[in-house]
mmCIF file of C-alpha atoms (C1' of nucleotides) in Angstrom:
data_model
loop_
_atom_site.group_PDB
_atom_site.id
_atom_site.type_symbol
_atom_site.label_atom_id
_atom_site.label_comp_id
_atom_site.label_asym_id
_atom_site.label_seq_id
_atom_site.Cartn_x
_atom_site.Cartn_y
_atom_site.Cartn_z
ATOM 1 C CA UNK O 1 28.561 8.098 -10.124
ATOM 2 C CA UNK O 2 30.554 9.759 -7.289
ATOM 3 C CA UNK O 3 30.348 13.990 -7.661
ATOM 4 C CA UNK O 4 33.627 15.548 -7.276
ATOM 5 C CA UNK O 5 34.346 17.983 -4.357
ATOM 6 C CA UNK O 6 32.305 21.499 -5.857
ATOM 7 C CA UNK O 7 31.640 22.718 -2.077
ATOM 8 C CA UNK O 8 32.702 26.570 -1.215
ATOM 9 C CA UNK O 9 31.681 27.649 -4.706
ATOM 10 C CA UNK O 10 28.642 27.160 -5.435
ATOM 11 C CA UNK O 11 28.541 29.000 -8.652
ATOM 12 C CA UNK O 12 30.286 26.225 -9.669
ATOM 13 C CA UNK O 13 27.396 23.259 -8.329
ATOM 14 C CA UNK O 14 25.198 25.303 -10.023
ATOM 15 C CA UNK O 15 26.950 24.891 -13.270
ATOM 16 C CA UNK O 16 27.262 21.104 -12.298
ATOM 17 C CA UNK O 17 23.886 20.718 -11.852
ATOM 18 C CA UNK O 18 22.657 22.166 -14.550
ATOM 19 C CA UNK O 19 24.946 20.669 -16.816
ATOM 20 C CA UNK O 20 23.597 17.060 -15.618
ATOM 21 C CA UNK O 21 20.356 18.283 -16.910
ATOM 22 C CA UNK O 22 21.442 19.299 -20.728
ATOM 23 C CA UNK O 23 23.182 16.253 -20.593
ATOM 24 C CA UNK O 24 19.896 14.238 -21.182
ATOM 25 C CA UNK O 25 18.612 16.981 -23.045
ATOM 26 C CA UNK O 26 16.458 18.446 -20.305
ATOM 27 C CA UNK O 27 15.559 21.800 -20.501
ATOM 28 C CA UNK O 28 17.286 24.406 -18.001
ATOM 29 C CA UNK O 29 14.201 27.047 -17.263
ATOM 30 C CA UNK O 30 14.331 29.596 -14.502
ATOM 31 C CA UNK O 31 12.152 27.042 -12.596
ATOM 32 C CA UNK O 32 14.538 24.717 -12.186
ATOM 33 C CA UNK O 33 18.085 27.399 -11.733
ATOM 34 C CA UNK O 34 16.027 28.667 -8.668
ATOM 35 C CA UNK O 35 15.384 24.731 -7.477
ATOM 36 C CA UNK O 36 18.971 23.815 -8.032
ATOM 37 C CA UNK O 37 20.139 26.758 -6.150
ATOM 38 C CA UNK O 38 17.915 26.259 -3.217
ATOM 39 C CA UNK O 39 18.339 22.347 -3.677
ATOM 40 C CA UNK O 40 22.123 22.948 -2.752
ATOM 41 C CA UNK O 41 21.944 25.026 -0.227
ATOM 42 C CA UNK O 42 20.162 22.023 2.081
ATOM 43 C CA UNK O 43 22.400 20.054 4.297
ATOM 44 C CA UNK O 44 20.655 16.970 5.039
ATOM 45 C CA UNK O 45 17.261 15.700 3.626
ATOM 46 C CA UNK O 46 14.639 17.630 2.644
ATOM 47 C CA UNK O 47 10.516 17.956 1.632
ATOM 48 C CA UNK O 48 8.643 18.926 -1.494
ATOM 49 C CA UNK O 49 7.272 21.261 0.960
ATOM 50 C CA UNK O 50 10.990 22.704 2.412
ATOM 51 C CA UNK O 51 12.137 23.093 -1.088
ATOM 52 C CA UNK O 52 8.489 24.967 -2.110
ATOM 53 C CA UNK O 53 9.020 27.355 0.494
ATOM 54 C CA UNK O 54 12.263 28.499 -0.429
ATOM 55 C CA UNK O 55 11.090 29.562 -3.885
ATOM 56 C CA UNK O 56 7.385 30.264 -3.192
ATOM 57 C CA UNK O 57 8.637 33.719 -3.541
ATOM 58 C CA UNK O 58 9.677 33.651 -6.752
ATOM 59 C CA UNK O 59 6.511 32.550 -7.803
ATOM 60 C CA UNK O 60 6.885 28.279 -8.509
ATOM 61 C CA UNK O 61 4.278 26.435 -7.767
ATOM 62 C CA UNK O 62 4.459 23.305 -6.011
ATOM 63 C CA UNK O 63 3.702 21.402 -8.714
ATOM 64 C CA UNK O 64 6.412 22.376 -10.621
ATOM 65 C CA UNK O 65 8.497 21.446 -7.198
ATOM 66 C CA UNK O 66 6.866 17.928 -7.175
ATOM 67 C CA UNK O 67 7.357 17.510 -11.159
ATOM 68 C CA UNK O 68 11.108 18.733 -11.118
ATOM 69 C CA UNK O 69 11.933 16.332 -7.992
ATOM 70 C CA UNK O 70 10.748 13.611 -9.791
ATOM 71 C CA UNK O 71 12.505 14.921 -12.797
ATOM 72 C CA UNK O 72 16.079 15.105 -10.854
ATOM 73 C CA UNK O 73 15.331 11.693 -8.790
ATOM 74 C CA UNK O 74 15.300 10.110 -12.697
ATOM 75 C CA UNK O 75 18.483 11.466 -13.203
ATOM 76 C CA UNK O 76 20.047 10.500 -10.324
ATOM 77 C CA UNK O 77 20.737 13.984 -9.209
ATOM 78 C CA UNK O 78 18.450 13.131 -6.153
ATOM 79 C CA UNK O 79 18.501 10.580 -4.422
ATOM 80 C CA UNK O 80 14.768 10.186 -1.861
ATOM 81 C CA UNK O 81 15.168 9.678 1.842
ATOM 82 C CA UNK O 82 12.339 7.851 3.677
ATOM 83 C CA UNK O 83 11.747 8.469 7.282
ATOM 84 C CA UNK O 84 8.455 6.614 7.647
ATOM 85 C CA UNK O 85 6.669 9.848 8.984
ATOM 86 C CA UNK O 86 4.397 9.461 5.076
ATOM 87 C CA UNK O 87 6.393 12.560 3.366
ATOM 88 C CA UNK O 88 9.073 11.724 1.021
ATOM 89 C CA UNK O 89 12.445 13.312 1.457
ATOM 90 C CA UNK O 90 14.696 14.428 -1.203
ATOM 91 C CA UNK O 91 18.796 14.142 -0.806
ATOM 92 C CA UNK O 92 21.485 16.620 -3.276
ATOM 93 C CA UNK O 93 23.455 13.269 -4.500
ATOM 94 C CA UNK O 94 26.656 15.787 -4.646
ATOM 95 C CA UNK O 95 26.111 17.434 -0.993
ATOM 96 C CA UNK O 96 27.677 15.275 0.810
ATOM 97 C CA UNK O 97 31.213 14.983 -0.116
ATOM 98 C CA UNK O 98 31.193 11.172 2.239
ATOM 99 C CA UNK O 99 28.923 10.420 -0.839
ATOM 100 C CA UNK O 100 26.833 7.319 0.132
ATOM 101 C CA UNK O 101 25.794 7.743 3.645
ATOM 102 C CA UNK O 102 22.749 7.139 5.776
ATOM 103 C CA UNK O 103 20.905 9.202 8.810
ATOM 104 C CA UNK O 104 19.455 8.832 12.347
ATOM 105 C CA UNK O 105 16.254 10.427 12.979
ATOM 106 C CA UNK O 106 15.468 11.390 16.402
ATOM 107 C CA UNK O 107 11.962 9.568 17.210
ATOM 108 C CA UNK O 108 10.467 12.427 18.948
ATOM 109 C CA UNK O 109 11.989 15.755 17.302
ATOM 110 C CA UNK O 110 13.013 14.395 14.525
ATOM 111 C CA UNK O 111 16.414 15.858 13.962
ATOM 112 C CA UNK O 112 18.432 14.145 11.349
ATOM 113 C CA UNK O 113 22.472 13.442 11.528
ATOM 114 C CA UNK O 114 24.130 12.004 8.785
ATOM 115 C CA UNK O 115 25.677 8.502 9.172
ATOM 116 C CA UNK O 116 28.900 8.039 7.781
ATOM 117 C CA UNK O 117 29.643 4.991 8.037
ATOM 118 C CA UNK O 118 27.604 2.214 5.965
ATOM 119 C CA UNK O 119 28.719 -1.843 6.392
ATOM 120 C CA UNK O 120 25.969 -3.152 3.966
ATOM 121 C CA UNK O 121 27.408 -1.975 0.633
ATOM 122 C CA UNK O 122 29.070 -6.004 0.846
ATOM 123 C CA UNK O 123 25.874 -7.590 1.398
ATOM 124 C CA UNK O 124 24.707 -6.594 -1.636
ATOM 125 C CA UNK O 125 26.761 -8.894 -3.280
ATOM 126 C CA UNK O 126 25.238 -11.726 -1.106
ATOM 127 C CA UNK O 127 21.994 -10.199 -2.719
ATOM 128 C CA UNK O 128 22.716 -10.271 -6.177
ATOM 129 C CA UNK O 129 23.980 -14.443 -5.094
ATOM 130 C CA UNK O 130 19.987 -14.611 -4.325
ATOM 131 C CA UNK O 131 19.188 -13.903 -8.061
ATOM 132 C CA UNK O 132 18.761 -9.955 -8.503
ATOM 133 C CA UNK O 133 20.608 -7.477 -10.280
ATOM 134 C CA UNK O 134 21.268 -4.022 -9.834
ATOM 135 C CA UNK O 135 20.911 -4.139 -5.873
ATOM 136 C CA UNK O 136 20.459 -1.019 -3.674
ATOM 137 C CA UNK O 137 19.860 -0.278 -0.504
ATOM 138 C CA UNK O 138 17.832 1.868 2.231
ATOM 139 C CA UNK O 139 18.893 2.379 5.391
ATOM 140 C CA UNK O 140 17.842 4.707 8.264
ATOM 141 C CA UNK O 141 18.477 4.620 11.675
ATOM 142 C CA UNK O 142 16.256 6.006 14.406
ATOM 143 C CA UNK O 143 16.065 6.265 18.099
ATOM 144 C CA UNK O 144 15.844 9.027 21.063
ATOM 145 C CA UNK O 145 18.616 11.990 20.499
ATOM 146 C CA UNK O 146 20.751 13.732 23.962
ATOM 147 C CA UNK O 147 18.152 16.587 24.647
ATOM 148 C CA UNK O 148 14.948 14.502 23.802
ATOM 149 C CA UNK O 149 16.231 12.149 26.508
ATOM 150 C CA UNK O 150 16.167 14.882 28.954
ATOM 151 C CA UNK J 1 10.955 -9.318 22.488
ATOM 152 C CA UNK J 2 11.531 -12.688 20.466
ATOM 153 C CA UNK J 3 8.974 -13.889 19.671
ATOM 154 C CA UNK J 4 8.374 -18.769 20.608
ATOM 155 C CA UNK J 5 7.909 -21.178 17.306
ATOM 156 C CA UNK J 6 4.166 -21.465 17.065
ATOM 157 C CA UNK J 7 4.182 -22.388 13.719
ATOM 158 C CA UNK J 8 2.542 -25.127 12.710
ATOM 159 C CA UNK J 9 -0.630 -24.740 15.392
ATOM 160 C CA UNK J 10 -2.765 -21.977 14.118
ATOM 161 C CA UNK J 11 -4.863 -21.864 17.385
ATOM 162 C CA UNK J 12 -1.969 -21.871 19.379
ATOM 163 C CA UNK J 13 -0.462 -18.635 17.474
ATOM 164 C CA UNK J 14 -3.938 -17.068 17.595
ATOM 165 C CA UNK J 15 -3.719 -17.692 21.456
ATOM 166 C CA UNK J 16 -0.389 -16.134 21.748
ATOM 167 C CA UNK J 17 -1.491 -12.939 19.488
ATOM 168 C CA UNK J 18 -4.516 -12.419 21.775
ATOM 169 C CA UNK J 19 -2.714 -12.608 24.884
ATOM 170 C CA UNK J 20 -0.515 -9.840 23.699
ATOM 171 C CA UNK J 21 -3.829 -7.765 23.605
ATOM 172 C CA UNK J 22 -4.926 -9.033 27.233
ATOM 173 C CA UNK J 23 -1.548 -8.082 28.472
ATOM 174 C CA UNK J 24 -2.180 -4.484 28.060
ATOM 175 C CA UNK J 25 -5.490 -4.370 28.833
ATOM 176 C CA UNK J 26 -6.866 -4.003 25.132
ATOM 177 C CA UNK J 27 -10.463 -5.685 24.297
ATOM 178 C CA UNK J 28 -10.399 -9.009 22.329
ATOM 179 C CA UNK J 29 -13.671 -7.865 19.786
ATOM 180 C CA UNK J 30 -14.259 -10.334 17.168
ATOM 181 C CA UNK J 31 -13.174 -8.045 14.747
ATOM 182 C CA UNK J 32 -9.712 -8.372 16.487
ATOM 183 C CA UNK J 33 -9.506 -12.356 16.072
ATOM 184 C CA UNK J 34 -10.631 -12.295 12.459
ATOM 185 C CA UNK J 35 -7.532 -9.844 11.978
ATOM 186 C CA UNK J 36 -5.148 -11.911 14.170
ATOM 187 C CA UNK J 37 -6.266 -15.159 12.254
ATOM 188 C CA UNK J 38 -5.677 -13.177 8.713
ATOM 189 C CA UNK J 39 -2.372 -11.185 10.324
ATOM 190 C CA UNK J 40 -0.936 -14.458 11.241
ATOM 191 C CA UNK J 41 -1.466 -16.349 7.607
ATOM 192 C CA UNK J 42 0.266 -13.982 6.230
ATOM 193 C CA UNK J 43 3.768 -14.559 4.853
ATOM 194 C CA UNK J 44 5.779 -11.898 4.530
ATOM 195 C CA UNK J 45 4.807 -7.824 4.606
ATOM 196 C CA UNK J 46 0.916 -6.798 3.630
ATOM 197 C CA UNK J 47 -0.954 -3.384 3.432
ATOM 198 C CA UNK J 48 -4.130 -2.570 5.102
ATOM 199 C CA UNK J 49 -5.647 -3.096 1.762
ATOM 200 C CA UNK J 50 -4.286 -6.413 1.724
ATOM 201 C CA UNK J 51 -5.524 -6.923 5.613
ATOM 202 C CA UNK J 52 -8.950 -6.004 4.536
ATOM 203 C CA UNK J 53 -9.858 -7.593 1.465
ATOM 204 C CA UNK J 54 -9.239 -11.048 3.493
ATOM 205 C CA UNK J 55 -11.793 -9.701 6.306
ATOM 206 C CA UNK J 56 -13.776 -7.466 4.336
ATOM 207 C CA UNK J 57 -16.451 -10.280 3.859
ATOM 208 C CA UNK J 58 -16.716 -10.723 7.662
ATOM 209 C CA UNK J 59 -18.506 -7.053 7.434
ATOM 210 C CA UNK J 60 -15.074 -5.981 9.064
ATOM 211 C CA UNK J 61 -14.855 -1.849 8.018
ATOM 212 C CA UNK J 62 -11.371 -0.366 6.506
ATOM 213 C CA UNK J 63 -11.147 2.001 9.120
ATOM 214 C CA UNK J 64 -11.084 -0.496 11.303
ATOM 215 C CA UNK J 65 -8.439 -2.479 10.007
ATOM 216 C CA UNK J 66 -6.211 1.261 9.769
ATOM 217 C CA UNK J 67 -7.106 1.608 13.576
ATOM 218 C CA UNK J 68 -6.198 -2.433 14.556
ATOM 219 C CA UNK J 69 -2.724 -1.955 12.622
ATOM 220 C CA UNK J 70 -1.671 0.950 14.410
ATOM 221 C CA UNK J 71 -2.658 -0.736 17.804
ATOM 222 C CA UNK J 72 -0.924 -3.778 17.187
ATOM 223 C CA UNK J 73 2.293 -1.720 16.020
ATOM 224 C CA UNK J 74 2.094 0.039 19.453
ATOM 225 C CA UNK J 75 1.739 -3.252 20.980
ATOM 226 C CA UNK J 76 4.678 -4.174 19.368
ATOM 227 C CA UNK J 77 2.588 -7.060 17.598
ATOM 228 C CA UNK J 78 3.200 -5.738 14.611
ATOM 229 C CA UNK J 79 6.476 -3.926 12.850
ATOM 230 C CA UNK J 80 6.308 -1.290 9.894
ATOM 231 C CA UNK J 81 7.687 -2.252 6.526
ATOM 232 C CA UNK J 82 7.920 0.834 3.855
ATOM 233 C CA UNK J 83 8.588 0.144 0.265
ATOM 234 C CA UNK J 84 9.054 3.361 -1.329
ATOM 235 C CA UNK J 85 5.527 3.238 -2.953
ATOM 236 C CA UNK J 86 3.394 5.365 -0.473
ATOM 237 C CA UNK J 87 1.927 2.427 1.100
ATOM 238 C CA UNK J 88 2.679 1.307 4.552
ATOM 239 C CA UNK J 89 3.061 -2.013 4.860
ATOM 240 C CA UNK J 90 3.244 -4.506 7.993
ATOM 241 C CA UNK J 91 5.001 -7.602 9.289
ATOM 242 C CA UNK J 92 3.837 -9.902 12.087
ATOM 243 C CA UNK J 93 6.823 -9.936 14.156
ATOM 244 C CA UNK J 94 5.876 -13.489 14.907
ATOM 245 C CA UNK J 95 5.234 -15.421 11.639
ATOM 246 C CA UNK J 96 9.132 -14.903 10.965
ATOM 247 C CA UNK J 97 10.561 -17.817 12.918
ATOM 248 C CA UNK J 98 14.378 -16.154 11.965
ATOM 249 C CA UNK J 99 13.459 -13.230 13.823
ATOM 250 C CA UNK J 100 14.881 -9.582 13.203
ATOM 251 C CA UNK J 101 15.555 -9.858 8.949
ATOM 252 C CA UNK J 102 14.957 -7.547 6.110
ATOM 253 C CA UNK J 103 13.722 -7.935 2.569
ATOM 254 C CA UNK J 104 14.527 -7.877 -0.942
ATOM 255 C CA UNK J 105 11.837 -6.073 -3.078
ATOM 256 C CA UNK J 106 11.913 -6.241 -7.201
ATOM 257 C CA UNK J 107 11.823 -2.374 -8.765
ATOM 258 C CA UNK J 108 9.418 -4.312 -11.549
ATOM 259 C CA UNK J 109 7.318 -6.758 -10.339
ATOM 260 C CA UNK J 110 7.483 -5.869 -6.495
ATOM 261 C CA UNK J 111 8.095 -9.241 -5.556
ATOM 262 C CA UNK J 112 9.636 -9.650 -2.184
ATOM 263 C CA UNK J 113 12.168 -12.213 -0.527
ATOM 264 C CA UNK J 114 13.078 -12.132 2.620
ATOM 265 C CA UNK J 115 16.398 -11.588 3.535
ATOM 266 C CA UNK J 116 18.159 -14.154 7.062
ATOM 267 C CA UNK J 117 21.024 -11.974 7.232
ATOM 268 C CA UNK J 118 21.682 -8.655 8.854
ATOM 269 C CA UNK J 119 25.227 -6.616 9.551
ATOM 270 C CA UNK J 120 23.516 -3.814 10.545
ATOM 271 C CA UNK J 121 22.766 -4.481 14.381
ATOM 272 C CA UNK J 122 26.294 -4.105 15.408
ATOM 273 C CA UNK J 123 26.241 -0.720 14.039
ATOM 274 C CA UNK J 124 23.305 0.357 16.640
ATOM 275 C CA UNK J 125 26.218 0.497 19.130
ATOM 276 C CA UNK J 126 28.146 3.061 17.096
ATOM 277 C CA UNK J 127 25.036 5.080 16.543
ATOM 278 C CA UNK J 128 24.328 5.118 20.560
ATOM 279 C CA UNK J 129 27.604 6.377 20.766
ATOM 280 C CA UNK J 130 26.982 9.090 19.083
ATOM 281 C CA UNK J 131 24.010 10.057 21.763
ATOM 282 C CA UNK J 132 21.385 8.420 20.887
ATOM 283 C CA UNK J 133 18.961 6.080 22.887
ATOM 284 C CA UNK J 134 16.817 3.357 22.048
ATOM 285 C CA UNK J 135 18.287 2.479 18.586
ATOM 286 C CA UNK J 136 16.684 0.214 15.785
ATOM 287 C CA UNK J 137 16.666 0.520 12.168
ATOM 288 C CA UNK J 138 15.083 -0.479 8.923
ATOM 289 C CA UNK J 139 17.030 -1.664 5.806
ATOM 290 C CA UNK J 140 15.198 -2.678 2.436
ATOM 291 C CA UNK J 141 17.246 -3.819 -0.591
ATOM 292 C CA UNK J 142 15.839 -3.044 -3.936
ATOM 293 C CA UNK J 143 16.566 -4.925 -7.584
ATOM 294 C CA UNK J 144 15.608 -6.429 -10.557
ATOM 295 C CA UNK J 145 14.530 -10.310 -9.737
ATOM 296 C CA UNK J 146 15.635 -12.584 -12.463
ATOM 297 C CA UNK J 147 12.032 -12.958 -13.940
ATOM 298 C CA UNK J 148 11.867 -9.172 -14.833
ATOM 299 C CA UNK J 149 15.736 -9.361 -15.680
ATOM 300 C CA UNK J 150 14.584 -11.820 -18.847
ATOM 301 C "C1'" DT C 1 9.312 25.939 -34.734
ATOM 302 C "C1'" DT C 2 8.588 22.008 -31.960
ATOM 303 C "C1'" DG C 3 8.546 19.629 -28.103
ATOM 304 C "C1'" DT C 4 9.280 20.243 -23.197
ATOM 305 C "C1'" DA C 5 8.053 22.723 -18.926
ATOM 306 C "C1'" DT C 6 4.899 25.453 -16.190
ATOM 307 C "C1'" DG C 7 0.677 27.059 -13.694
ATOM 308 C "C1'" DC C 8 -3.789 26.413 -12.305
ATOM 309 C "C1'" DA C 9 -7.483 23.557 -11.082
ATOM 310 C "C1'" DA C 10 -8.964 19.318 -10.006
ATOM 311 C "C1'" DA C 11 -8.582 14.608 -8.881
ATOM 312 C "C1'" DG C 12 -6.469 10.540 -6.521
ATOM 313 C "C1'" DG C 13 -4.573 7.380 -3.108
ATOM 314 C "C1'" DC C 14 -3.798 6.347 1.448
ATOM 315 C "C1'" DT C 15 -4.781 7.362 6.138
ATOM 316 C "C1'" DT C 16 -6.965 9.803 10.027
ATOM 317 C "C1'" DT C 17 -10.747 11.971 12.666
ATOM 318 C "C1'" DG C 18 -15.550 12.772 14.689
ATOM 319 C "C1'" DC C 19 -19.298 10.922 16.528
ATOM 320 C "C1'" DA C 20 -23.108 7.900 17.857
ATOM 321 C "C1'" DG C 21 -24.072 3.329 18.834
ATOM 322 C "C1'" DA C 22 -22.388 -1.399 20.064
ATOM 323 C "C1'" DT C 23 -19.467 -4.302 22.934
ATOM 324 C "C1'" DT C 24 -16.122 -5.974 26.237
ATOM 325 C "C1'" DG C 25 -14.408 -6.801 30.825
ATOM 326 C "C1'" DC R 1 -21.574 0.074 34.173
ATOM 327 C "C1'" DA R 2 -17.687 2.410 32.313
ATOM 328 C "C1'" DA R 3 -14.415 2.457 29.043
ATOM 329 C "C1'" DT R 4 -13.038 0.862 24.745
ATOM 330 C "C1'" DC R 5 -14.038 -0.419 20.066
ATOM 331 C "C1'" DT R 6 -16.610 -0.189 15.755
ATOM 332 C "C1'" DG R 7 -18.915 1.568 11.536
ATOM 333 C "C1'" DC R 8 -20.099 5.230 8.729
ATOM 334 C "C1'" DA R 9 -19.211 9.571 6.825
ATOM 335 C "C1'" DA R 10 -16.251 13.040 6.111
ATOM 336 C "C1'" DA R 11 -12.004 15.302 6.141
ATOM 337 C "C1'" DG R 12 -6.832 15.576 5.596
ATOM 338 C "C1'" DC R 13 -2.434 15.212 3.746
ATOM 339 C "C1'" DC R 14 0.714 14.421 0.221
ATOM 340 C "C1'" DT R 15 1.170 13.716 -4.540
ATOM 341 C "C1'" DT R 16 -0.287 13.209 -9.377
ATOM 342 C "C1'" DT R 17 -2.896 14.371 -13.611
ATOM 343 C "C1'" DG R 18 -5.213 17.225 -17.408
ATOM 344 C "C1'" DC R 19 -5.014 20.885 -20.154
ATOM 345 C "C1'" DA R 20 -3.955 25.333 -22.179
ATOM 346 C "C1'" DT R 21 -0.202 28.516 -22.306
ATOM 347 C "C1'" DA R 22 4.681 29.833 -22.099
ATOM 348 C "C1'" DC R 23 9.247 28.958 -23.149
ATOM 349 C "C1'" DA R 24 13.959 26.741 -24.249
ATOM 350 C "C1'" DA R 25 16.730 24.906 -27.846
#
DNA sequence: TTGTATGCAAAGGCTTTGCAGATTG
DNA sequence: CAATCTGCAAAGCCTTTGCATACAA
């Protein structure tokens, strides 16, 4: 389920996104061609509420933000990031062309850097030994970044 | 910060969970004991809901449980466990006699197991190197137990 | 046309805060 | 006695739900 390289054109992730969606039948409504736009432009994790306020403007409410988030999560388009501050993060599954990754988050300003380096993809095997199929895995790192450190 | 075996002596481990409190300079209420008694027969992660409706009879109040978790977690007495379902959860960092470990949770039935291995702690040192202080991390796996598999 | 998606309003779940009174050290 | 802790009530924050209308296929 790796996404192919559709950086520097983004036209073109537009198209790829919204193709996932008619794909399963989903509807493609102005709603959600504003949300994919905006959804591609993040780099890095982001909020219901950083996604609402790039297309407040345009007049989407945020429950159509929460419902369509849920929506893309289902179809693996998203993937959710937790950072254990009790908001939910959201994650373009094709933005990162290092597709599965993980972050740090700085403790105290809470900057995020993407990891790009993950060693526990094997130990899922040594899960699936213990009896369980279809293993995953969530991983974040945190600690105290250069200029918090003073 | 590992934590002795005192498994196996309940008013030993009760003792040793106390102290921690004394250390710092933090009252020992009776509130506080009923929770350390509860906190420490616990196997595995629990929610404050879970915490409470084992002290709720003692006239102990919700809020106070909420407030006692996050005390203990500063105290280190306590780590944070998250899910993915909106509710924080919490480990006694004690009860484990394995020490740092992570957990396996069932998408269906939200069964957990814990997990004895971990690969992840010799990445810290790669994260540091990339300028960050003070580095931990939390790592979850998520499946489908055999039970739900059928 | 027919079912899905949206907006608005309201509710829900989990957690935190304010404050007066009780308790610990 | 002074500072911390507790209970109760209320608020807060993030997210979900209900329902009538709008819209994509």
């Amino acid at each position: 389920m790796q996404c192919h390289s559709h950086s520097h054109n983004t036209k073109k992730e537009v198209e790829f996104f919204l193709s996932k969606l008619r794909e399963v039948g989903s509807r493609v409504t102005k709603q959600r061609i504003a949300l994919a736009k905006s959804i591609i432009a993040f780099r890095g994790p982001f909020s219901a509420e950083d996604l609402y306020s790039k297309v407040e403007s345009q007049g989407i409410d945020l429950v159509t933000v929460y419902r369509c988030l849920s929506a893309f999560t289902d179809l693996e388009i998203l993937s959710t990031v937790n950072f254990e501050d009790g908001t939910q993060r959201y994650e373009y599954l094709c933005s990162s062309d290092k597709g599965h990754h993980h972050h740090i988050i700085c403790k105290k300003c809470k900057k995020v850097d993407p990891i790009n380096f993950c060693v526990v993809q094997g130990q899922e095997q040594l899960v699936e030994q213990m009896g369980y199929a279809n293993v995953s895995h969530k991983l974040e790192f945190f600690g105290i970044c250069k200029k918090c450190a003073n």
